[in-house]
mmCIF file of C-alpha atoms in Angstrom:
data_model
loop_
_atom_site.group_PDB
_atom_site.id
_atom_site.type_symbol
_atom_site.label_atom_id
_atom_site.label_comp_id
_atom_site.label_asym_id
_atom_site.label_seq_id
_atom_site.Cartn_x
_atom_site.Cartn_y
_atom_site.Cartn_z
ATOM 1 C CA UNK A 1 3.289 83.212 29.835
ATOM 2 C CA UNK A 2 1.183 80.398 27.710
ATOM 3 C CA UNK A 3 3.287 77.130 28.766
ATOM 4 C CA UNK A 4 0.590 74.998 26.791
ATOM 5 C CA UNK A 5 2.435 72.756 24.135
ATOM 6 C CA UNK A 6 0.030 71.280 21.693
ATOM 7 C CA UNK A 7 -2.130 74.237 21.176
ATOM 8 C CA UNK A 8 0.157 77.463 21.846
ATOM 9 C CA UNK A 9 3.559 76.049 21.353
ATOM 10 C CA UNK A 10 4.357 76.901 24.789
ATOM 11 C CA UNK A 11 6.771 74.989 27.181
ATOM 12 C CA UNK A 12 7.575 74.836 30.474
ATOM 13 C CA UNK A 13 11.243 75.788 29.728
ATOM 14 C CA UNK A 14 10.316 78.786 27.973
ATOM 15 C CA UNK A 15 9.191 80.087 31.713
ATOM 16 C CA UNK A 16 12.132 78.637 33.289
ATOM 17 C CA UNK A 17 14.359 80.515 30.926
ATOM 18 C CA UNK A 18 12.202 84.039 31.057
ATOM 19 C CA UNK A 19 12.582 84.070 34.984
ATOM 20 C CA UNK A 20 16.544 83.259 34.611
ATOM 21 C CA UNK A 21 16.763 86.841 32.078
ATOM 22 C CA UNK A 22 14.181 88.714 34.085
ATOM 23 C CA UNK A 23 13.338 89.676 38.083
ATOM 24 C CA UNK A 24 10.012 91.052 36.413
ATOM 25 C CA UNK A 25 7.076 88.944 38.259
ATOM 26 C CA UNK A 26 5.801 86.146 35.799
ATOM 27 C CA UNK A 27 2.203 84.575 35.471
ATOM 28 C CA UNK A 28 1.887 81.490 34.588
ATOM 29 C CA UNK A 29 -1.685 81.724 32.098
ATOM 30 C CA UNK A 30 -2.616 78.164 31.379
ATOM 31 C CA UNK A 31 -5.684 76.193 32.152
ATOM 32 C CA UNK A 32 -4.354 74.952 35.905
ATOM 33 C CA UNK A 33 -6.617 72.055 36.594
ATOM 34 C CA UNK A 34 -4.246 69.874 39.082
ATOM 35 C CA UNK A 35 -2.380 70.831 42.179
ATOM 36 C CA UNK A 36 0.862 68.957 40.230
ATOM 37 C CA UNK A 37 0.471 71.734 37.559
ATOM 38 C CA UNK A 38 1.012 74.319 40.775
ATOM 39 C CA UNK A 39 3.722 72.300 41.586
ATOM 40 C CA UNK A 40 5.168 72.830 37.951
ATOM 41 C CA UNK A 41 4.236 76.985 38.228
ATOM 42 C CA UNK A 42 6.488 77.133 41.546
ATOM 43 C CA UNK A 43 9.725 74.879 40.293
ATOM 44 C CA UNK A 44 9.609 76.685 36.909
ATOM 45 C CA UNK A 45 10.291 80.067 38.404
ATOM 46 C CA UNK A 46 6.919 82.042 38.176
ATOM 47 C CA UNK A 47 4.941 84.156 40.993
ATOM 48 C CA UNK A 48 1.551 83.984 39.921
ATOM 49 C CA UNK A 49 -1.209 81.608 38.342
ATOM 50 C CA UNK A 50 -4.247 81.991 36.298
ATOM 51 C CA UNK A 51 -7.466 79.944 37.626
ATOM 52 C CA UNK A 52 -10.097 80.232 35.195
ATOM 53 C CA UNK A 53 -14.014 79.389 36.603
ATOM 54 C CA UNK A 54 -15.058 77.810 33.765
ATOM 55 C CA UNK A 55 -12.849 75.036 33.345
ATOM 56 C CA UNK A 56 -13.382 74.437 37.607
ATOM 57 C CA UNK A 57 -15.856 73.221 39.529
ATOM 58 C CA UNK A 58 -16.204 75.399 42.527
ATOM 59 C CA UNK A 59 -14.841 72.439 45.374
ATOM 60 C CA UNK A 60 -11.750 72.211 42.419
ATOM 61 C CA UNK A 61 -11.372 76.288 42.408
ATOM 62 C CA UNK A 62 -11.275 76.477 46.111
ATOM 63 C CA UNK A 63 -8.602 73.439 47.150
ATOM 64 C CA UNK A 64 -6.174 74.891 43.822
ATOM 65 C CA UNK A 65 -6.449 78.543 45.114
ATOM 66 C CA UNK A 66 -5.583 76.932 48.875
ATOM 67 C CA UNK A 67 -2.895 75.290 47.291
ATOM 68 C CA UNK A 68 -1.304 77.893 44.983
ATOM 69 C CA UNK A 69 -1.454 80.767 48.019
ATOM 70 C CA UNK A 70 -0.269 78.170 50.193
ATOM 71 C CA UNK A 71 3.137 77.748 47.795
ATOM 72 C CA UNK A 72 3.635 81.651 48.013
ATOM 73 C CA UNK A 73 1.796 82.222 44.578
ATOM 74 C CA UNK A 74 -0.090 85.273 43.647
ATOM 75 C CA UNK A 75 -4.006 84.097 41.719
ATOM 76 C CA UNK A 76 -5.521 85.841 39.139
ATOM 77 C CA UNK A 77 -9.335 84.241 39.078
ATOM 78 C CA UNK A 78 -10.557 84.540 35.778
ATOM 79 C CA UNK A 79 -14.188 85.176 35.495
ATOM 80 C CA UNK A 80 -16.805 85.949 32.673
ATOM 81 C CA UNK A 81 -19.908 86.318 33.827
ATOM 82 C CA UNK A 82 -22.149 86.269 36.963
ATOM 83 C CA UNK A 83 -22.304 82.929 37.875
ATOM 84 C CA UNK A 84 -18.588 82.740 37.982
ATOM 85 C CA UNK A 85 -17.704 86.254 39.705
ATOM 86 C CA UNK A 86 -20.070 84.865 42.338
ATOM 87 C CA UNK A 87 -18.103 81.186 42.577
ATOM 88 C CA UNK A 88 -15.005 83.826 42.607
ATOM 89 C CA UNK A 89 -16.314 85.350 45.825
ATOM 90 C CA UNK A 90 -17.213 82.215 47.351
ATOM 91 C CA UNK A 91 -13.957 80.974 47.097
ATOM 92 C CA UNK A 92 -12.786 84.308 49.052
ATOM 93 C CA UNK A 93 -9.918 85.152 46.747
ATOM 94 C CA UNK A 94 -7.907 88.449 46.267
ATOM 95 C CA UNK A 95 -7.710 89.373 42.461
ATOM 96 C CA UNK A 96 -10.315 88.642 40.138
ATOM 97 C CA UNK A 97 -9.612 89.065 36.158
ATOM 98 C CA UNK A 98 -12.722 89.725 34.341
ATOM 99 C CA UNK A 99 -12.403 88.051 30.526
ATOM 100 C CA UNK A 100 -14.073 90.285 28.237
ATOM 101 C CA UNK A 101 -14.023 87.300 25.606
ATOM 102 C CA UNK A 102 -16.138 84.684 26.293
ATOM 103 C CA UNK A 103 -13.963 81.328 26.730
ATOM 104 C CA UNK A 104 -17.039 79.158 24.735
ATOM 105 C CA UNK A 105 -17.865 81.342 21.480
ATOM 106 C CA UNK A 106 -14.446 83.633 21.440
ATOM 107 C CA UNK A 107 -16.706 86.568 21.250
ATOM 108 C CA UNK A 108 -14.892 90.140 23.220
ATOM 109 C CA UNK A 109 -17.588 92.211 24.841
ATOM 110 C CA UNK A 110 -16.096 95.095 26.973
ATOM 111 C CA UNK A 111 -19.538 95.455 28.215
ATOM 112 C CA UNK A 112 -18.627 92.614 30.253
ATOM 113 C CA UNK A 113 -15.783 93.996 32.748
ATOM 114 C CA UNK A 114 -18.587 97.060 33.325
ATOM 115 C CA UNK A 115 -21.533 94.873 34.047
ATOM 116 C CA UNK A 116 -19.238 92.861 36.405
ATOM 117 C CA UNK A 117 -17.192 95.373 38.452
ATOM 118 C CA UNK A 118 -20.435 96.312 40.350
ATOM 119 C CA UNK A 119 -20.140 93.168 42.434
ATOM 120 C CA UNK A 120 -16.050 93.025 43.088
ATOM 121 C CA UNK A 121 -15.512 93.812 46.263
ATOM 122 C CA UNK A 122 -13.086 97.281 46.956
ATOM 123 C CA UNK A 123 -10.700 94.764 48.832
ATOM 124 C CA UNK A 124 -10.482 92.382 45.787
ATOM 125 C CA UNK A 125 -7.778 93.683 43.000
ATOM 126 C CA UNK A 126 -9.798 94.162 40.009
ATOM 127 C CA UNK A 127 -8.634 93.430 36.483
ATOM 128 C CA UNK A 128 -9.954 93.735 32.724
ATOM 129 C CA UNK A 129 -8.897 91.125 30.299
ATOM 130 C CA UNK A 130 -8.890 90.958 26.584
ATOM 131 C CA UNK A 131 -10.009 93.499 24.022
ATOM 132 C CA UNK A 132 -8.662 96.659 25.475
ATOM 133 C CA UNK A 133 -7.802 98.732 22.111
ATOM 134 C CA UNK A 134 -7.085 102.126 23.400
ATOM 135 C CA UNK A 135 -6.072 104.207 26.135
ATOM 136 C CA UNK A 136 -9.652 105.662 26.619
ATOM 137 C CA UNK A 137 -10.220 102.084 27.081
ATOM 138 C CA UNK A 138 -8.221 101.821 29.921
ATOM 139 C CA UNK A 139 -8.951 105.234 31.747
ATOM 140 C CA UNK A 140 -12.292 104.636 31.321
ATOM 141 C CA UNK A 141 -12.117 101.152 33.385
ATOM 142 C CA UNK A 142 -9.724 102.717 35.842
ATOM 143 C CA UNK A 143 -12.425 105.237 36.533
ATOM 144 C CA UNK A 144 -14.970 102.070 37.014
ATOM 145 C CA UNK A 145 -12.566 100.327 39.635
ATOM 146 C CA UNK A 146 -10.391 98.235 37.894
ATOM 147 C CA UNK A 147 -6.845 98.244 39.030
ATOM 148 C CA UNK A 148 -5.215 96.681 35.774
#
């Protein structure tokens, strides 16, 4: 769930009240840059954050995903392209979401989630992100690996 106010009209209470109505587990998909944000994630009710590589540097990526697992929160990692899978890897985590839109331009490439699957470990939960149209889509990317 967006939480972002200024640019996605998203609030903090909006998760609150979602995990009050639902036992469904909830992700928390901001742009989590401080360990007071994970803070926030926790009290409002949610299970899991989003980290995405781009907007950390690698030391950042590592202490937040440290911090997050160490509050009982599931991470998606949210990588891109190559360079970020492999700060992904370095930072040892356990699911890794590749973004078939490129963060910078906005661009979806689906090309991107095949190129990248070749390196994700079989231990590491793999998942596809962002312009998935069809079901073919999907089976098609479950056959690759992916697990979501």
């Amino acid at each position: 769930m967006l939480t972002e106010p200024a640019f996605f009209d998203g609030d903090l209470a909006h998760l609150a009240a979602v995990r009050a109505a639902v036992d469904l587990p909830l992700l928390r998909k901001d742009f989590i840059v401080s360990e007071y944000q994970l803070l926030e994630v926790r009290a409002a009710g949610a299970d899991a954050v989003l980290l995405i590589v781009s907007a950390l540097s690698p030391a950042l990526l590592r202490e937040l995903y440290g911090a997050a697992t160490s509050l009982g929160l599931d991470v998606l990692v949210e990588v891109h392209n190559d360079a970020e899978l492999s700060a992904a890897m370095e930072a040892d985590v356990a699911i890794i979401g590749v973004n078939n839109r490129d963060l910078r331009t906005l661009s979806v490439d689906v090309a991107a989630s095949d190129r990248l699957v070749r390196r994700i470990p079989p231990d590491v939960v793999a998942v596809s992100e962002s312009g998935l149209r069809q079901r073919a889509d999907i089976e098609r990317l479950s056959g690759l690996g992916y697990s979501a």
